[in-house]
């Protein structure tokens, strides 16, 4: 059993595969699904387009990109 601190909220949790606690992972997954659904409907969108249409902060989009959740620029 490996313990770790959540990357987002800092709480201690049992680390499985994610750097996020269970609650933060649920939020992370919801944001990802929202972005994925928008990009499916608008495949030529930029990060700025996604930010403007979904309200998700650009910093969050960049965080998802850096963690290989989003395939921008690949």
PDB file of C-alpha atoms in Angstrom:
ATOM      1  CA  UNK A   1       0.000   0.000   0.000  1.00  0.00           C
ATOM      2  CA  UNK A   2       1.514   3.291  -1.122  1.00  0.00           C
ATOM      3  CA  UNK A   3       0.349   6.577   0.343  1.00  0.00           C
ATOM      4  CA  UNK A   4       0.568   9.876  -1.472  1.00  0.00           C
ATOM      5  CA  UNK A   5      -0.666  13.431  -1.345  1.00  0.00           C
ATOM      6  CA  UNK A   6      -3.236  14.534  -3.890  1.00  0.00           C
ATOM      7  CA  UNK A   7      -1.729  16.761  -6.563  1.00  0.00           C
ATOM      8  CA  UNK A   8      -4.705  19.124  -6.379  1.00  0.00           C
ATOM      9  CA  UNK A   9      -5.950  19.299  -2.787  1.00  0.00           C
ATOM     10  CA  UNK A  10      -2.994  17.832  -0.898  1.00  0.00           C
ATOM     11  CA  UNK A  11      -4.965  15.298   1.118  1.00  0.00           C
ATOM     12  CA  UNK A  12      -3.367  11.989   1.980  1.00  0.00           C
ATOM     13  CA  UNK A  13      -4.774   9.020   0.053  1.00  0.00           C
ATOM     14  CA  UNK A  14      -3.900   5.504  -1.017  1.00  0.00           C
ATOM     15  CA  UNK A  15      -2.099   5.981  -4.296  1.00  0.00           C
ATOM     16  CA  UNK A  16      -3.219   3.598  -7.013  1.00  0.00           C
ATOM     17  CA  UNK A  17      -2.650   4.912 -10.521  1.00  0.00           C
ATOM     18  CA  UNK A  18      -3.655   8.545 -10.292  1.00  0.00           C
ATOM     19  CA  UNK A  19      -1.867  11.492  -8.685  1.00  0.00           C
ATOM     20  CA  UNK A  20      -5.314  12.688  -7.493  1.00  0.00           C
ATOM     21  CA  UNK A  21      -7.503  11.648  -4.576  1.00  0.00           C
ATOM     22  CA  UNK A  22     -10.788   9.952  -5.450  1.00  0.00           C
ATOM     23  CA  UNK A  23     -12.815  13.175  -5.143  1.00  0.00           C
ATOM     24  CA  UNK A  24     -10.369  15.206  -7.223  1.00  0.00           C
ATOM     25  CA  UNK A  25     -10.156  12.436  -9.825  1.00  0.00           C
ATOM     26  CA  UNK A  26     -13.933  12.564 -10.279  1.00  0.00           C
ATOM     27  CA  UNK A  27     -13.727  16.313 -10.935  1.00  0.00           C
ATOM     28  CA  UNK A  28     -10.765  15.791 -13.286  1.00  0.00           C
ATOM     29  CA  UNK A  29     -12.696  13.157 -15.234  1.00  0.00           C
ATOM     30  CA  UNK A  30     -15.776  15.400 -15.525  1.00  0.00           C
ATOM     31  CA  UNK A  31     -13.694  18.236 -16.963  1.00  0.00           C
ATOM     32  CA  UNK A  32     -12.012  15.836 -19.370  1.00  0.00           C
ATOM     33  CA  UNK A  33     -15.361  14.478 -20.590  1.00  0.00           C
ATOM     34  CA  UNK A  34     -16.696  17.998 -21.068  1.00  0.00           C
ATOM     35  CA  UNK A  35     -13.675  18.946 -23.176  1.00  0.00           C
ATOM     36  CA  UNK A  36     -13.720  15.673 -25.096  1.00  0.00           C
ATOM     37  CA  UNK A  37     -17.383  16.067 -26.002  1.00  0.00           C
ATOM     38  CA  UNK A  38     -16.813  19.646 -27.161  1.00  0.00           C
ATOM     39  CA  UNK A  39     -13.815  18.652 -29.278  1.00  0.00           C
ATOM     40  CA  UNK A  40     -15.770  15.759 -30.834  1.00  0.00           C
ATOM     41  CA  UNK A  41     -18.418  18.235 -31.981  1.00  0.00           C
ATOM     42  CA  UNK A  42     -15.853  20.898 -32.952  1.00  0.00           C
ATOM     43  CA  UNK A  43     -12.710  19.038 -34.054  1.00  0.00           C
ATOM     44  CA  UNK A  44     -10.770  22.077 -35.275  1.00  0.00           C
ATOM     45  CA  UNK A  45     -11.095  23.961 -31.987  1.00  0.00           C
ATOM     46  CA  UNK A  46      -8.206  25.684 -30.266  1.00  0.00           C
ATOM     47  CA  UNK A  47      -7.675  25.878 -26.522  1.00  0.00           C
ATOM     48  CA  UNK A  48      -9.000  29.436 -26.609  1.00  0.00           C
ATOM     49  CA  UNK A  49     -12.189  28.238 -28.368  1.00  0.00           C
ATOM     50  CA  UNK A  50     -12.679  25.510 -25.776  1.00  0.00           C
ATOM     51  CA  UNK A  51     -12.091  27.972 -22.947  1.00  0.00           C
ATOM     52  CA  UNK A  52     -14.584  30.471 -24.338  1.00  0.00           C
ATOM     53  CA  UNK A  53     -17.321  27.910 -25.058  1.00  0.00           C
ATOM     54  CA  UNK A  54     -16.984  25.692 -21.961  1.00  0.00           C
ATOM     55  CA  UNK A  55     -15.712  28.142 -19.364  1.00  0.00           C
ATOM     56  CA  UNK A  56     -12.878  25.816 -18.361  1.00  0.00           C
ATOM     57  CA  UNK A  57      -9.804  27.893 -17.444  1.00  0.00           C
ATOM     58  CA  UNK A  58      -6.896  27.749 -19.872  1.00  0.00           C
ATOM     59  CA  UNK A  59      -4.645  26.740 -16.976  1.00  0.00           C
ATOM     60  CA  UNK A  60      -6.816  23.636 -16.457  1.00  0.00           C
ATOM     61  CA  UNK A  61      -6.679  22.832 -20.192  1.00  0.00           C
ATOM     62  CA  UNK A  62      -2.892  23.148 -20.116  1.00  0.00           C
ATOM     63  CA  UNK A  63      -2.757  20.918 -17.032  1.00  0.00           C
ATOM     64  CA  UNK A  64      -4.813  18.257 -18.845  1.00  0.00           C
ATOM     65  CA  UNK A  65      -2.547  18.583 -21.881  1.00  0.00           C
ATOM     66  CA  UNK A  66       0.619  18.237 -19.799  1.00  0.00           C
ATOM     67  CA  UNK A  67      -0.775  15.067 -18.217  1.00  0.00           C
ATOM     68  CA  UNK A  68      -1.536  13.645 -21.678  1.00  0.00           C
ATOM     69  CA  UNK A  69      -5.299  13.767 -21.168  1.00  0.00           C
ATOM     70  CA  UNK A  70      -5.715  16.044 -24.223  1.00  0.00           C
ATOM     71  CA  UNK A  71      -3.994  15.472 -27.554  1.00  0.00           C
ATOM     72  CA  UNK A  72      -3.460  19.130 -28.522  1.00  0.00           C
ATOM     73  CA  UNK A  73      -0.392  19.669 -30.655  1.00  0.00           C
ATOM     74  CA  UNK A  74       0.326  15.970 -31.213  1.00  0.00           C
TER      75      UNK A  74
END
